[in-house]
PDB file of C-alpha atoms in Angstrom:
ATOM      1  CA  UNK A 289       4.162  -6.986 -10.714  1.00 70.00           C
ATOM      2  CA  UNK A 290       1.867  -9.584  -9.330  1.00 78.00           C
ATOM      3  CA  UNK A 291       1.287 -13.077  -7.989  1.00 76.00           C
ATOM      4  CA  UNK A 292      -1.295 -15.376  -9.528  1.00 74.00           C
ATOM      5  CA  UNK A 293      -2.471 -18.437  -7.640  1.00 70.00           C
ATOM      6  CA  UNK A 294      -2.471 -21.436  -9.946  1.00 69.00           C
ATOM      7  CA  UNK A 295      -3.777 -23.905  -7.438  1.00 68.00           C
ATOM      8  CA  UNK A 296      -6.579 -22.389  -5.511  1.00 74.00           C
ATOM      9  CA  UNK A 297      -7.349 -23.394  -1.981  1.00 76.00           C
ATOM     10  CA  UNK A 298     -10.506 -25.176  -1.108  1.00 86.00           C
ATOM     11  CA  UNK A 299     -12.195 -27.463   1.367  1.00 92.00           C
ATOM     12  CA  UNK A 300     -10.156 -30.291   2.829  1.00 94.00           C
ATOM     13  CA  UNK A 301     -10.741 -32.665   5.697  1.00 96.00           C
ATOM     14  CA  UNK A 302      -8.702 -32.629   8.861  1.00 97.00           C
ATOM     15  CA  UNK A 303      -5.433 -34.606   8.484  1.00 97.00           C
ATOM     16  CA  UNK A 304      -5.656 -34.133   4.741  1.00 96.00           C
ATOM     17  CA  UNK A 305      -3.170 -32.452   2.397  1.00 96.00           C
ATOM     18  CA  UNK A 306      -3.272 -29.569  -0.026  1.00 95.00           C
ATOM     19  CA  UNK A 307      -0.689 -27.916  -2.238  1.00 95.00           C
ATOM     20  CA  UNK A 308      -0.912 -24.229  -3.025  1.00 94.00           C
ATOM     21  CA  UNK A 309       1.034 -22.601  -5.824  1.00 94.00           C
ATOM     22  CA  UNK A 310       1.599 -19.062  -7.027  1.00 93.00           C
ATOM     23  CA  UNK A 311       3.146 -17.802 -10.241  1.00 92.00           C
ATOM     24  CA  UNK A 312       5.028 -14.516 -10.187  1.00 91.00           C
ATOM     25  CA  UNK A 313       4.864 -12.156 -13.133  1.00 90.00           C
ATOM     26  CA  UNK A 314       6.823  -8.995 -13.778  1.00 90.00           C
ATOM     27  CA  UNK A 315       9.699 -10.010 -11.531  1.00 89.00           C
ATOM     28  CA  UNK A 316      11.968 -12.998 -11.001  1.00 90.00           C
ATOM     29  CA  UNK A 317      11.571 -15.021  -7.833  1.00 90.00           C
ATOM     30  CA  UNK A 318      15.262 -15.901  -7.990  1.00 88.00           C
ATOM     31  CA  UNK A 319      16.105 -12.315  -7.025  1.00 89.00           C
ATOM     32  CA  UNK A 320      13.781 -11.921  -4.060  1.00 92.00           C
ATOM     33  CA  UNK A 321      12.719 -13.684  -0.876  1.00 94.00           C
ATOM     34  CA  UNK A 322       9.330 -15.378  -1.143  1.00 95.00           C
ATOM     35  CA  UNK A 323       6.832 -16.763   1.268  1.00 96.00           C
ATOM     36  CA  UNK A 324       3.328 -17.564   2.340  1.00 96.00           C
ATOM     37  CA  UNK A 325       1.185 -15.697   4.828  1.00 97.00           C
ATOM     38  CA  UNK A 326      -2.269 -16.449   6.132  1.00 97.00           C
ATOM     39  CA  UNK A 327      -5.082 -14.644   7.875  1.00 97.00           C
ATOM     40  CA  UNK A 328      -7.689 -16.513   9.878  1.00 96.00           C
ATOM     41  CA  UNK A 329     -11.084 -14.961  10.666  1.00 92.00           C
ATOM     42  CA  UNK A 330     -10.708 -12.355  13.376  1.00 94.00           C
ATOM     43  CA  UNK A 331      -6.932 -12.657  13.493  1.00 96.00           C
ATOM     44  CA  UNK A 332      -3.997 -10.705  12.122  1.00 97.00           C
ATOM     45  CA  UNK A 333      -2.126 -11.813   9.045  1.00 97.00           C
ATOM     46  CA  UNK A 334       0.830 -14.002   9.979  1.00 97.00           C
ATOM     47  CA  UNK A 335       3.844 -15.430   8.208  1.00 97.00           C
ATOM     48  CA  UNK A 336       3.619 -19.165   7.604  1.00 98.00           C
ATOM     49  CA  UNK A 337       6.688 -20.137   5.584  1.00 98.00           C
ATOM     50  CA  UNK A 338       9.357 -18.081   3.835  1.00 97.00           C
ATOM     51  CA  UNK A 339      12.532 -18.500   1.829  1.00 96.00           C
ATOM     52  CA  UNK A 340      15.319 -15.951   1.790  1.00 94.00           C
ATOM     53  CA  UNK A 341      17.057 -14.790  -1.367  1.00 89.00           C
ATOM     54  CA  UNK A 342      19.190 -17.609  -2.664  1.00 85.00           C
ATOM     55  CA  UNK A 343      17.337 -20.029  -0.383  1.00 88.00           C
ATOM     56  CA  UNK A 344      19.930 -19.491   2.355  1.00 91.00           C
ATOM     57  CA  UNK A 345      17.359 -19.446   5.130  1.00 95.00           C
ATOM     58  CA  UNK A 346      13.910 -20.884   5.662  1.00 97.00           C
ATOM     59  CA  UNK A 347      11.332 -19.592   8.112  1.00 98.00           C
ATOM     60  CA  UNK A 348       8.411 -21.636   9.409  1.00 98.00           C
ATOM     61  CA  UNK A 349       5.847 -20.574  11.954  1.00 98.00           C
ATOM     62  CA  UNK A 350       5.965 -22.867  14.978  1.00 97.00           C
ATOM     63  CA  UNK A 351       2.397 -23.966  14.309  1.00 97.00           C
ATOM     64  CA  UNK A 352       3.282 -25.466  10.910  1.00 98.00           C
ATOM     65  CA  UNK A 353       6.771 -26.865  11.480  1.00 98.00           C
ATOM     66  CA  UNK A 354       6.982 -30.478  10.369  1.00 98.00           C
ATOM     67  CA  UNK A 355       3.702 -30.227   8.438  1.00 98.00           C
ATOM     68  CA  UNK A 356       4.203 -27.515   5.788  1.00 98.00           C
ATOM     69  CA  UNK A 357       6.974 -27.233   3.209  1.00 98.00           C
ATOM     70  CA  UNK A 358       7.748 -24.220   1.047  1.00 98.00           C
ATOM     71  CA  UNK A 359       9.582 -24.561  -2.246  1.00 96.00           C
ATOM     72  CA  UNK A 360      10.253 -22.617  -5.425  1.00 96.00           C
ATOM     73  CA  UNK A 361      10.807 -23.428  -9.083  1.00 94.00           C
ATOM     74  CA  UNK A 362      12.870 -20.631 -10.573  1.00 94.00           C
ATOM     75  CA  UNK A 363      12.481 -21.948 -14.124  1.00 95.00           C
ATOM     76  CA  UNK A 364       8.695 -21.671 -13.823  1.00 94.00           C
ATOM     77  CA  UNK A 365       8.893 -18.622 -11.543  1.00 94.00           C
ATOM     78  CA  UNK A 366       6.549 -20.277  -9.082  1.00 94.00           C
ATOM     79  CA  UNK A 367       6.364 -20.790  -5.341  1.00 95.00           C
ATOM     80  CA  UNK A 368       4.590 -23.691  -3.630  1.00 95.00           C
ATOM     81  CA  UNK A 369       3.273 -24.547  -0.202  1.00 96.00           C
ATOM     82  CA  UNK A 370       2.757 -28.220   0.537  1.00 97.00           C
ATOM     83  CA  UNK A 371       0.443 -28.555   3.515  1.00 97.00           C
ATOM     84  CA  UNK A 372       0.119 -31.927   5.229  1.00 98.00           C
ATOM     85  CA  UNK A 373      -1.776 -33.105   8.293  1.00 98.00           C
ATOM     86  CA  UNK A 374      -4.046 -30.103   8.078  1.00 98.00           C
ATOM     87  CA  UNK A 375      -5.914 -28.983  11.174  1.00 97.00           C
ATOM     88  CA  UNK A 376      -8.972 -26.843  11.649  1.00 97.00           C
ATOM     89  CA  UNK A 377      -6.720 -24.071  12.974  1.00 96.00           C
ATOM     90  CA  UNK A 378      -5.105 -23.935   9.523  1.00 97.00           C
ATOM     91  CA  UNK A 379      -8.347 -22.535   8.101  1.00 97.00           C
ATOM     92  CA  UNK A 380      -7.467 -19.120   6.689  1.00 97.00           C
ATOM     93  CA  UNK A 381      -6.965 -17.047   3.590  1.00 95.00           C
ATOM     94  CA  UNK A 382      -3.465 -17.809   2.294  1.00 95.00           C
ATOM     95  CA  UNK A 383      -1.338 -15.271   0.430  1.00 94.00           C
ATOM     96  CA  UNK A 384       1.921 -15.633  -1.441  1.00 94.00           C
ATOM     97  CA  UNK A 385       4.313 -12.826  -0.623  1.00 94.00           C
ATOM     98  CA  UNK A 386       7.615 -11.170  -1.352  1.00 93.00           C
ATOM     99  CA  UNK A 387       9.438  -7.911  -0.681  1.00 92.00           C
ATOM    100  CA  UNK A 388      11.342  -5.514  -2.901  1.00 89.00           C
ATOM    101  CA  UNK A 389      13.297  -4.076  -0.006  1.00 87.00           C
ATOM    102  CA  UNK A 390      16.828  -5.276   0.606  1.00 83.00           C
ATOM    103  CA  UNK A 391      16.488  -5.186   4.405  1.00 82.00           C
ATOM    104  CA  UNK A 392      15.495  -6.810   6.648  1.00 84.00           C
ATOM    105  CA  UNK A 393      16.050 -10.282   5.282  1.00 90.00           C
ATOM    106  CA  UNK A 394      14.236 -13.536   5.880  1.00 94.00           C
ATOM    107  CA  UNK A 395      15.883 -15.529   8.676  1.00 94.00           C
ATOM    108  CA  UNK A 396      14.863 -18.692  10.510  1.00 95.00           C
ATOM    109  CA  UNK A 397      13.282 -16.381  13.106  1.00 94.00           C
ATOM    110  CA  UNK A 398      11.698 -13.708  10.948  1.00 94.00           C
ATOM    111  CA  UNK A 399       9.803 -13.268   7.708  1.00 95.00           C
ATOM    112  CA  UNK A 400       9.521  -9.530   6.919  1.00 94.00           C
ATOM    113  CA  UNK A 401       7.713  -9.721   3.577  1.00 94.00           C
ATOM    114  CA  UNK A 402       5.345  -6.880   2.725  1.00 92.00           C
ATOM    115  CA  UNK A 403       3.989  -7.431  -0.798  1.00 92.00           C
ATOM    116  CA  UNK A 404       1.138  -9.929  -1.053  1.00 91.00           C
ATOM    117  CA  UNK A 405      -0.745 -11.469  -3.911  1.00 89.00           C
ATOM    118  CA  UNK A 406      -4.447 -12.172  -3.991  1.00 87.00           C
ATOM    119  CA  UNK A 407      -5.418 -14.600  -1.266  1.00 90.00           C
ATOM    120  CA  UNK A 408      -7.011 -17.999  -1.555  1.00 91.00           C
ATOM    121  CA  UNK A 409      -9.269 -19.530   1.077  1.00 94.00           C
ATOM    122  CA  UNK A 410      -8.347 -22.851   2.647  1.00 95.00           C
ATOM    123  CA  UNK A 411     -11.018 -24.425   4.830  1.00 96.00           C
ATOM    124  CA  UNK A 412     -10.216 -27.458   6.953  1.00 97.00           C
ATOM    125  CA  UNK A 413     -13.220 -29.399   8.175  1.00 95.00           C
ATOM    126  CA  UNK A 414     -13.318 -31.891  11.022  1.00 87.00           C
TER     127      UNK A 414
END
């Protein structure tokens, strides 16, 4: 069971855009909630954007609302994070994530995912 990042992060200028993608292997994304987390230097890992099972609910951190969009392609078993209007505060290692527990679920207020793939560094320069 693992996530593989197909589109690695990188260096992008402030106000620029970047799209991250992760492919899941060994399990089907259609059966589990999926999301993206990030960890900035010196800070705790935080949930950025998440989708519940069946895409019933979407969670976005307040800091990325209106700028980031999470999506999934079940046929390709991939999850994406489109990041627009990037800011320096978005600099972090980004992780795709899921959970194999049935509770708690992803809601618009909470993203309780606890299984992360290998991270990819996104650096936003001024």
